[in-house]
Amino acid sequence: MKRPTITTESGRHFLTDRIREEVNFYLTSQSQGEAPPPIQKPVLPDARIIKLPERNSWTITPCDLLTAIADRQSHRKFNVDPLTLEELAFLLWATQGVREKLHEAAVLRTVPSAGCRHPFETYLAVQRVKGLDNGIYRYLPLDNALVYEREVTNLPGDLTAATRGQRFTGQSAVTFIWTVIPERTEWRYAEASYKVIALDAGHVCQNLYLACEAIGAGTCAIAAYSQTLADELLGVDGDKEFCIYIAPVGKIDRQL
Ligand SMILES: Cc1cc2nc3c(=O)[nH]c(=O)nc-3n(C[C@H](O)[C@H](O)[C@H](O)COP(=O)(O)O)c2cc1C
């Protein structure tokens, strides 16, 4: 794929909303009557599905919102304690959980998304979660479940390499790796999609920060990663779907 050159001029232009004046919204896939892309990436018939604990069964006691916001910070040192499946379910719900299914083309979630397009898939590199084998999983928000994607022989090494040598990623209990499927947003916004996709990603990661703080865990946003190695680790094609953001999570020793 030929890579376009980004200049200061084109980069700043990307951050403005002038693109909206340039896009012909009568020609978008949605305006042309094309069916929207699936809300959730499909699962193979023989896939291993792991149901997550339902919200009404959770026994965790997250701290209050004021404390979570006040204490939020990036954590790059994790202890060896595992997360429970319930804690993981909470973090997944906080970042991409479904609030309400409106119709086949749209679900409301715990985070906002431009045009309700929700272009992300959440992959997990699991290393210390009670009840889960290590490996790569994908969250199925519509089913409140995980699908086991693949075994990885050297997850600490691969995670460190995929984040350009940031070793704390390899030491995480679980690393959230978000991919984007741009077509979900392009269906409605065409070339005006890319800025709003980047904005959408920020909301997801901020909710992870706050949810982690609330349960004695910590995370750190990572945008410096190897596109090739991250996409390879997940087994995504790097074009129709590719990694956009990474966040290692682990339990932390609270400084009182
Ligand atoms: C978009 C984005 C990308 C980031 N990428 C990295 C990264 O690759 N590695 C890292 O150690 N921290 C990364 N950070 C964390 C920032 O360094 C951190 O938020 C900043 O130093 C402020 O610290 P605080 O989060 O504790 O307030 C990133 C943060 C954001 C929002």
mmCIF file of C-alpha atoms and ligand atoms in Angstrom:
data_model
loop_
_atom_site.group_PDB
_atom_site.id
_atom_site.type_symbol
_atom_site.label_atom_id
_atom_site.label_comp_id
_atom_site.label_asym_id
_atom_site.label_seq_id
_atom_site.Cartn_x
_atom_site.Cartn_y
_atom_site.Cartn_z
ATOM 1 C CA MET A 1 0.000 0.000 0.000
ATOM 2 C CA LYS A 2 1.417 3.414 -0.975
ATOM 3 C CA ARG A 3 1.769 5.628 2.095
ATOM 4 C CA PRO A 4 0.676 9.264 1.663
ATOM 5 C CA THR A 5 3.029 11.940 2.972
ATOM 6 C CA ILE A 6 1.609 13.905 5.884
ATOM 7 C CA THR A 7 2.730 17.523 6.081
ATOM 8 C CA THR A 8 2.090 20.050 8.837
ATOM 9 C CA GLU A 9 -0.501 21.571 6.542
ATOM 10 C CA SER A 10 -2.345 18.318 5.842
ATOM 11 C CA GLY A 11 -2.069 17.236 9.477
ATOM 12 C CA ARG A 12 -3.633 20.452 10.770
ATOM 13 C CA HIS A 13 -6.273 20.257 8.055
ATOM 14 C CA PHE A 14 -7.158 16.778 9.377
ATOM 15 C CA LEU A 15 -7.819 18.259 12.808
ATOM 16 C CA THR A 16 -10.264 20.842 11.456
ATOM 17 C CA ASP A 17 -13.788 20.061 10.336
ATOM 18 C CA ARG A 18 -13.336 21.593 6.853
ATOM 19 C CA ILE A 19 -13.524 18.112 5.378
ATOM 20 C CA ARG A 20 -17.287 18.234 5.933
ATOM 21 C CA GLU A 21 -17.512 20.998 3.322
ATOM 22 C CA GLU A 22 -15.612 18.821 0.833
ATOM 23 C CA VAL A 23 -17.467 15.509 1.197
ATOM 24 C CA ASN A 24 -20.503 14.887 -0.974
ATOM 25 C CA PHE A 25 -22.793 13.260 1.573
ATOM 26 C CA TYR A 26 -25.261 12.300 -1.178
ATOM 27 C CA LEU A 27 -22.648 9.799 -2.403
ATOM 28 C CA THR A 28 -21.903 7.998 0.871
ATOM 29 C CA SER A 29 -22.661 4.279 1.137
ATOM 30 C CA GLN A 30 -25.548 5.051 3.469
ATOM 31 C CA SER A 31 -27.054 7.606 1.081
ATOM 32 C CA GLN A 32 -26.659 5.119 -1.782
ATOM 33 C CA GLY A 33 -28.803 2.638 0.157
ATOM 34 C CA GLU A 34 -26.027 0.136 0.909
ATOM 35 C CA ALA A 35 -26.473 -2.094 3.968
ATOM 36 C CA PRO A 36 -24.388 -1.014 6.979
ATOM 37 C CA PRO A 37 -21.375 -3.145 7.942
ATOM 38 C CA PRO A 38 -22.006 -5.517 10.880
ATOM 39 C CA ILE A 39 -21.917 -3.895 14.344
ATOM 40 C CA GLN A 40 -19.774 -6.763 15.616
ATOM 41 C CA LYS A 41 -17.259 -8.818 13.669
ATOM 42 C CA PRO A 42 -18.718 -12.292 13.059
ATOM 43 C CA VAL A 43 -17.506 -15.400 14.877
ATOM 44 C CA LEU A 44 -16.616 -18.734 13.244
ATOM 45 C CA PRO A 45 -19.152 -21.539 13.948
ATOM 46 C CA ASP A 46 -16.651 -23.709 15.876
ATOM 47 C CA ALA A 47 -15.166 -20.822 17.913
ATOM 48 C CA ARG A 48 -14.624 -21.156 21.672
ATOM 49 C CA ILE A 49 -17.016 -18.722 23.380
ATOM 50 C CA ILE A 50 -16.647 -17.720 27.029
ATOM 51 C CA LYS A 51 -19.677 -16.060 28.620
ATOM 52 C CA LEU A 52 -18.853 -13.124 30.895
ATOM 53 C CA PRO A 53 -20.580 -12.590 34.257
ATOM 54 C CA GLU A 54 -23.740 -10.511 33.812
ATOM 55 C CA ARG A 55 -23.716 -7.033 35.305
ATOM 56 C CA ASN A 56 -26.515 -7.790 37.759
ATOM 57 C CA SER A 57 -24.386 -10.597 39.281
ATOM 58 C CA TRP A 58 -21.231 -8.555 39.889
ATOM 59 C CA THR A 59 -19.952 -8.372 43.467
ATOM 60 C CA ILE A 60 -17.155 -5.845 42.829
ATOM 61 C CA THR A 61 -17.364 -2.535 44.673
ATOM 62 C CA PRO A 62 -15.776 0.132 42.460
ATOM 63 C CA CYS A 63 -14.778 3.381 44.144
ATOM 64 C CA ASP A 64 -16.841 6.523 43.558
ATOM 65 C CA LEU A 65 -16.502 8.543 40.356
ATOM 66 C CA LEU A 66 -14.960 11.586 42.062
ATOM 67 C CA THR A 67 -12.124 9.485 43.465
ATOM 68 C CA ALA A 68 -11.591 7.663 40.164
ATOM 69 C CA ILE A 69 -11.319 10.951 38.261
ATOM 70 C CA ALA A 70 -9.108 12.574 40.900
ATOM 71 C CA ASP A 71 -6.724 9.580 41.029
ATOM 72 C CA ARG A 72 -6.569 8.803 37.303
ATOM 73 C CA GLN A 73 -3.028 8.555 36.085
ATOM 74 C CA SER A 74 -0.957 6.405 33.754
ATOM 75 C CA HIS A 75 0.440 3.288 35.426
ATOM 76 C CA ARG A 76 3.444 1.461 34.015
ATOM 77 C CA LYS A 77 4.189 -0.832 36.951
ATOM 78 C CA PHE A 78 1.873 -3.738 37.698
ATOM 79 C CA ASN A 79 1.989 -6.283 40.508
ATOM 80 C CA VAL A 80 1.547 -10.019 39.925
ATOM 81 C CA ASP A 81 -2.069 -10.232 41.127
ATOM 82 C CA PRO A 82 -4.514 -11.566 38.550
ATOM 83 C CA LEU A 83 -7.773 -9.903 37.547
ATOM 84 C CA THR A 84 -10.973 -11.814 38.132
ATOM 85 C CA LEU A 85 -13.330 -12.514 35.238
ATOM 86 C CA GLU A 86 -15.841 -10.196 36.879
ATOM 87 C CA GLU A 87 -13.306 -7.350 36.959
ATOM 88 C CA LEU A 88 -12.496 -7.976 33.315
ATOM 89 C CA ALA A 89 -16.219 -7.968 32.470
ATOM 90 C CA PHE A 90 -16.500 -4.599 34.225
ATOM 91 C CA LEU A 91 -13.592 -3.111 32.257
ATOM 92 C CA LEU A 92 -15.035 -4.385 28.978
ATOM 93 C CA TRP A 93 -18.494 -3.071 29.805
ATOM 94 C CA ALA A 94 -17.053 0.331 30.770
ATOM 95 C CA THR A 95 -15.185 0.637 27.484
ATOM 96 C CA GLN A 96 -17.512 -0.896 24.874
ATOM 97 C CA GLY A 97 -20.518 -2.335 26.725
ATOM 98 C CA VAL A 98 -23.919 -2.164 25.058
ATOM 99 C CA ARG A 99 -26.551 0.042 26.695
ATOM 100 C CA GLU A 100 -29.294 -0.520 24.178
ATOM 101 C CA LYS A 101 -29.716 -2.076 20.749
ATOM 102 C CA LEU A 102 -31.598 0.440 18.604
ATOM 103 C CA HIS A 103 -31.795 -1.654 15.414
ATOM 104 C CA GLU A 104 -29.568 -3.837 13.207
ATOM 105 C CA ALA A 105 -27.351 -0.872 12.289
ATOM 106 C CA ALA A 106 -26.890 0.781 15.666
ATOM 107 C CA VAL A 107 -26.311 0.068 19.326
ATOM 108 C CA LEU A 108 -25.837 2.576 22.110
ATOM 109 C CA ARG A 109 -22.827 1.849 24.302
ATOM 110 C CA THR A 110 -21.219 3.107 27.497
ATOM 111 C CA VAL A 111 -19.051 5.427 25.373
ATOM 112 C CA PRO A 112 -20.169 7.919 22.735
ATOM 113 C CA SER A 113 -19.338 7.500 19.049
ATOM 114 C CA ALA A 114 -19.852 9.875 16.125
ATOM 115 C CA GLY A 115 -23.062 8.910 14.362
ATOM 116 C CA CYS A 116 -23.322 5.922 16.711
ATOM 117 C CA ARG A 117 -21.001 4.053 14.353
ATOM 118 C CA HIS A 118 -18.752 2.426 17.007
ATOM 119 C CA PRO A 119 -15.965 1.366 14.646
ATOM 120 C CA PHE A 120 -13.824 -0.572 17.161
ATOM 121 C CA GLU A 121 -13.251 -4.201 18.077
ATOM 122 C CA THR A 122 -11.627 -4.984 21.435
ATOM 123 C CA TYR A 123 -8.937 -7.688 21.542
ATOM 124 C CA LEU A 124 -7.400 -8.875 24.790
ATOM 125 C CA ALA A 125 -3.935 -10.306 25.272
ATOM 126 C CA VAL A 126 -4.634 -12.284 28.441
ATOM 127 C CA GLN A 127 -1.777 -13.222 30.779
ATOM 128 C CA ARG A 128 -3.274 -13.187 34.299
ATOM 129 C CA VAL A 129 -7.049 -13.438 34.409
ATOM 130 C CA LYS A 130 -8.555 -16.059 36.734
ATOM 131 C CA GLY A 131 -10.349 -18.746 34.771
ATOM 132 C CA LEU A 132 -8.932 -17.789 31.351
ATOM 133 C CA ASP A 133 -6.126 -19.530 29.465
ATOM 134 C CA ASN A 134 -3.459 -17.130 28.268
ATOM 135 C CA GLY A 135 -3.801 -15.970 24.693
ATOM 136 C CA ILE A 136 -5.655 -13.577 22.433
ATOM 137 C CA TYR A 137 -9.398 -13.079 22.879
ATOM 138 C CA ARG A 138 -11.972 -10.749 21.329
ATOM 139 C CA TYR A 139 -14.866 -9.119 23.151
ATOM 140 C CA LEU A 140 -18.362 -9.702 21.796
ATOM 141 C CA PRO A 141 -20.312 -6.742 23.231
ATOM 142 C CA LEU A 142 -23.659 -7.893 21.782
ATOM 143 C CA ASP A 143 -23.317 -11.254 23.573
ATOM 144 C CA ASN A 144 -21.438 -10.167 26.732
ATOM 145 C CA ALA A 145 -18.889 -12.842 25.880
ATOM 146 C CA LEU A 146 -15.343 -13.429 24.719
ATOM 147 C CA VAL A 147 -14.220 -15.439 21.731
ATOM 148 C CA TYR A 148 -10.859 -17.197 22.014
ATOM 149 C CA GLU A 149 -8.854 -16.142 18.980
ATOM 150 C CA ARG A 150 -5.442 -17.776 19.318
ATOM 151 C CA GLU A 151 -2.666 -19.138 21.482
ATOM 152 C CA VAL A 152 0.614 -17.200 21.530
ATOM 153 C CA THR A 153 3.806 -18.932 22.668
ATOM 154 C CA ASN A 154 5.645 -15.827 23.864
ATOM 155 C CA LEU A 155 3.019 -13.247 24.765
ATOM 156 C CA PRO A 156 5.288 -11.061 26.985
ATOM 157 C CA GLY A 157 7.884 -10.875 24.210
ATOM 158 C CA ASP A 158 5.355 -10.285 21.439
ATOM 159 C CA LEU A 159 3.544 -7.566 23.420
ATOM 160 C CA THR A 160 6.818 -5.803 24.203
ATOM 161 C CA ALA A 161 7.890 -5.971 20.562
ATOM 162 C CA ALA A 162 4.459 -4.819 19.330
ATOM 163 C CA THR A 163 4.739 -1.743 21.575
ATOM 164 C CA ARG A 164 8.242 -0.880 20.401
ATOM 165 C CA GLY A 165 10.054 -2.194 23.445
ATOM 166 C CA GLN A 166 7.703 -0.790 26.107
ATOM 167 C CA ARG A 167 8.348 -3.656 28.526
ATOM 168 C CA PHE A 168 5.526 -2.882 30.942
ATOM 169 C CA THR A 169 3.081 -4.031 28.262
ATOM 170 C CA GLY A 170 4.607 -7.505 28.438
ATOM 171 C CA GLN A 171 4.154 -7.439 32.233
ATOM 172 C CA SER A 172 0.415 -6.658 32.099
ATOM 173 C CA ALA A 173 -2.298 -8.964 33.422
ATOM 174 C CA VAL A 174 -4.279 -8.204 30.287
ATOM 175 C CA THR A 175 -3.625 -5.808 27.439
ATOM 176 C CA PHE A 176 -6.523 -4.159 25.632
ATOM 177 C CA ILE A 177 -5.772 -3.804 21.931
ATOM 178 C CA TRP A 178 -8.391 -1.903 19.982
ATOM 179 C CA THR A 179 -8.687 -2.282 16.252
ATOM 180 C CA VAL A 180 -10.706 -0.060 13.972
ATOM 181 C CA ILE A 181 -12.905 -1.215 11.111
ATOM 182 C CA PRO A 182 -13.044 2.151 9.273
ATOM 183 C CA GLU A 183 -15.842 1.018 6.954
ATOM 184 C CA ARG A 184 -18.358 1.222 9.812
ATOM 185 C CA THR A 185 -17.829 4.996 10.035
ATOM 186 C CA GLU A 186 -17.082 5.532 6.333
ATOM 187 C CA TRP A 187 -20.520 4.065 5.520
ATOM 188 C CA ARG A 188 -22.007 7.291 6.871
ATOM 189 C CA TYR A 189 -19.209 9.879 6.807
ATOM 190 C CA ALA A 190 -16.903 8.826 3.920
ATOM 191 C CA GLU A 191 -13.656 10.840 4.064
ATOM 192 C CA ALA A 192 -14.968 12.805 7.040
ATOM 193 C CA SER A 193 -14.572 9.645 9.157
ATOM 194 C CA TYR A 194 -10.967 9.738 10.216
ATOM 195 C CA LYS A 195 -10.931 12.600 12.686
ATOM 196 C CA VAL A 196 -14.049 11.333 14.452
ATOM 197 C CA ILE A 197 -12.626 7.798 14.635
ATOM 198 C CA ALA A 198 -9.576 9.176 16.462
ATOM 199 C CA LEU A 199 -11.839 11.150 18.800
ATOM 200 C CA ASP A 200 -13.967 8.050 19.451
ATOM 201 C CA ALA A 201 -10.879 6.055 20.472
ATOM 202 C CA GLY A 202 -10.029 8.606 23.162
ATOM 203 C CA HIS A 203 -13.365 8.130 24.910
ATOM 204 C CA VAL A 204 -12.893 4.375 25.035
ATOM 205 C CA CYS A 205 -9.461 4.574 26.615
ATOM 206 C CA GLN A 206 -10.479 7.256 29.108
ATOM 207 C CA ASN A 207 -13.258 4.999 30.354
ATOM 208 C CA LEU A 208 -10.693 2.218 30.755
ATOM 209 C CA TYR A 209 -8.509 4.540 32.850
ATOM 210 C CA LEU A 210 -11.428 5.423 35.139
ATOM 211 C CA ALA A 211 -12.748 1.875 35.424
ATOM 212 C CA CYS A 212 -9.241 0.615 36.267
ATOM 213 C CA GLU A 213 -8.809 3.241 38.975
ATOM 214 C CA ALA A 214 -12.150 2.181 40.434
ATOM 215 C CA ILE A 215 -11.017 -1.420 41.039
ATOM 216 C CA GLY A 216 -7.402 -0.991 42.138
ATOM 217 C CA ALA A 217 -5.974 -1.590 38.693
ATOM 218 C CA GLY A 218 -4.030 0.702 36.410
ATOM 219 C CA THR A 219 -3.484 1.276 32.730
ATOM 220 C CA CYS A 220 -1.482 3.411 30.327
ATOM 221 C CA ALA A 221 -2.590 4.560 26.878
ATOM 222 C CA ILE A 222 -0.150 3.488 24.173
ATOM 223 C CA ALA A 223 -0.100 5.075 20.756
ATOM 224 C CA ALA A 224 3.562 4.262 20.035
ATOM 225 C CA TYR A 225 3.374 0.753 18.632
ATOM 226 C CA SER A 226 4.520 -1.220 15.623
ATOM 227 C CA GLN A 227 1.577 -1.311 13.228
ATOM 228 C CA THR A 228 2.884 -4.466 11.542
ATOM 229 C CA LEU A 229 3.630 -6.430 14.729
ATOM 230 C CA ALA A 230 0.409 -5.386 16.476
ATOM 231 C CA ASP A 231 -1.710 -6.365 13.467
ATOM 232 C CA GLU A 232 0.188 -9.664 13.142
ATOM 233 C CA LEU A 233 -0.349 -10.474 16.815
ATOM 234 C CA LEU A 234 -4.103 -10.105 16.360
ATOM 235 C CA GLY A 235 -4.235 -11.715 12.923
ATOM 236 C CA VAL A 236 -5.957 -8.721 11.284
ATOM 237 C CA ASP A 237 -5.282 -7.628 7.709
ATOM 238 C CA GLY A 238 -3.916 -4.128 8.430
ATOM 239 C CA ASP A 239 -6.214 -2.479 5.876
ATOM 240 C CA LYS A 240 -9.904 -3.257 6.450
ATOM 241 C CA GLU A 241 -9.113 -3.718 10.142
ATOM 242 C CA PHE A 242 -6.033 -2.558 12.022
ATOM 243 C CA CYS A 243 -4.776 -1.742 15.494
ATOM 244 C CA ILE A 244 -5.448 1.851 16.583
ATOM 245 C CA TYR A 245 -4.723 1.991 20.341
ATOM 246 C CA ILE A 246 -3.266 -0.230 23.073
ATOM 247 C CA ALA A 247 -3.670 -0.213 26.862
ATOM 248 C CA PRO A 248 -1.920 -2.686 29.190
ATOM 249 C CA VAL A 249 -3.800 -3.294 32.442
ATOM 250 C CA GLY A 250 -2.668 -4.756 35.747
ATOM 251 C CA LYS A 251 -3.271 -4.585 39.459
ATOM 252 C CA ILE A 252 -1.271 -1.866 41.190
ATOM 253 C CA ASP A 253 0.109 -1.349 44.665
ATOM 254 C CA ARG A 254 -1.697 1.716 45.982
ATOM 255 C CA GLN A 255 0.487 4.399 47.527
ATOM 256 C CA LEU A 256 -1.368 5.523 50.632
HETATM 257 C C1 LIG B 1 -2.869 9.325 22.801
HETATM 258 C C2 LIG B 1 -1.894 8.931 23.879
HETATM 259 C C3 LIG B 1 -0.798 8.168 23.563
HETATM 260 C C4 LIG B 1 0.094 7.748 24.559
HETATM 261 N N1 LIG B 1 1.106 6.898 24.237
HETATM 262 C C5 LIG B 1 1.939 6.471 25.213
HETATM 263 C C6 LIG B 1 2.942 5.508 24.934
HETATM 264 O O1 LIG B 1 3.079 5.025 23.813
HETATM 265 N N2 LIG B 1 3.739 5.121 25.961
HETATM 266 C C7 LIG B 1 3.597 5.604 27.235
HETATM 267 O O2 LIG B 1 4.349 5.185 28.113
HETATM 268 N N3 LIG B 1 2.640 6.505 27.533
HETATM 269 C C8 LIG B 1 1.794 6.937 26.563
HETATM 270 N N4 LIG B 1 0.784 7.809 26.872
HETATM 271 C C9 LIG B 1 0.591 8.244 28.263
HETATM 272 C C10 LIG B 1 1.068 9.691 28.459
HETATM 273 O O3 LIG B 1 2.472 9.716 28.461
HETATM 274 C C11 LIG B 1 0.487 10.217 29.781
HETATM 275 O O4 LIG B 1 -0.911 10.312 29.680
HETATM 276 C C12 LIG B 1 1.047 11.594 30.122
HETATM 277 O O5 LIG B 1 2.430 11.529 30.404
HETATM 278 C C13 LIG B 1 0.342 12.233 31.314
HETATM 279 O O6 LIG B 1 0.410 11.381 32.454
HETATM 280 P P1 LIG B 1 -0.898 10.876 33.202
HETATM 281 O O7 LIG B 1 -1.702 10.043 32.219
HETATM 282 O O8 LIG B 1 -0.407 10.091 34.364
HETATM 283 O O9 LIG B 1 -1.682 12.083 33.600
HETATM 284 C C14 LIG B 1 -0.105 8.204 25.899
HETATM 285 C C15 LIG B 1 -1.218 8.977 26.208
HETATM 286 C C16 LIG B 1 -2.120 9.318 25.225
HETATM 287 C C17 LIG B 1 -3.350 10.098 25.607
#
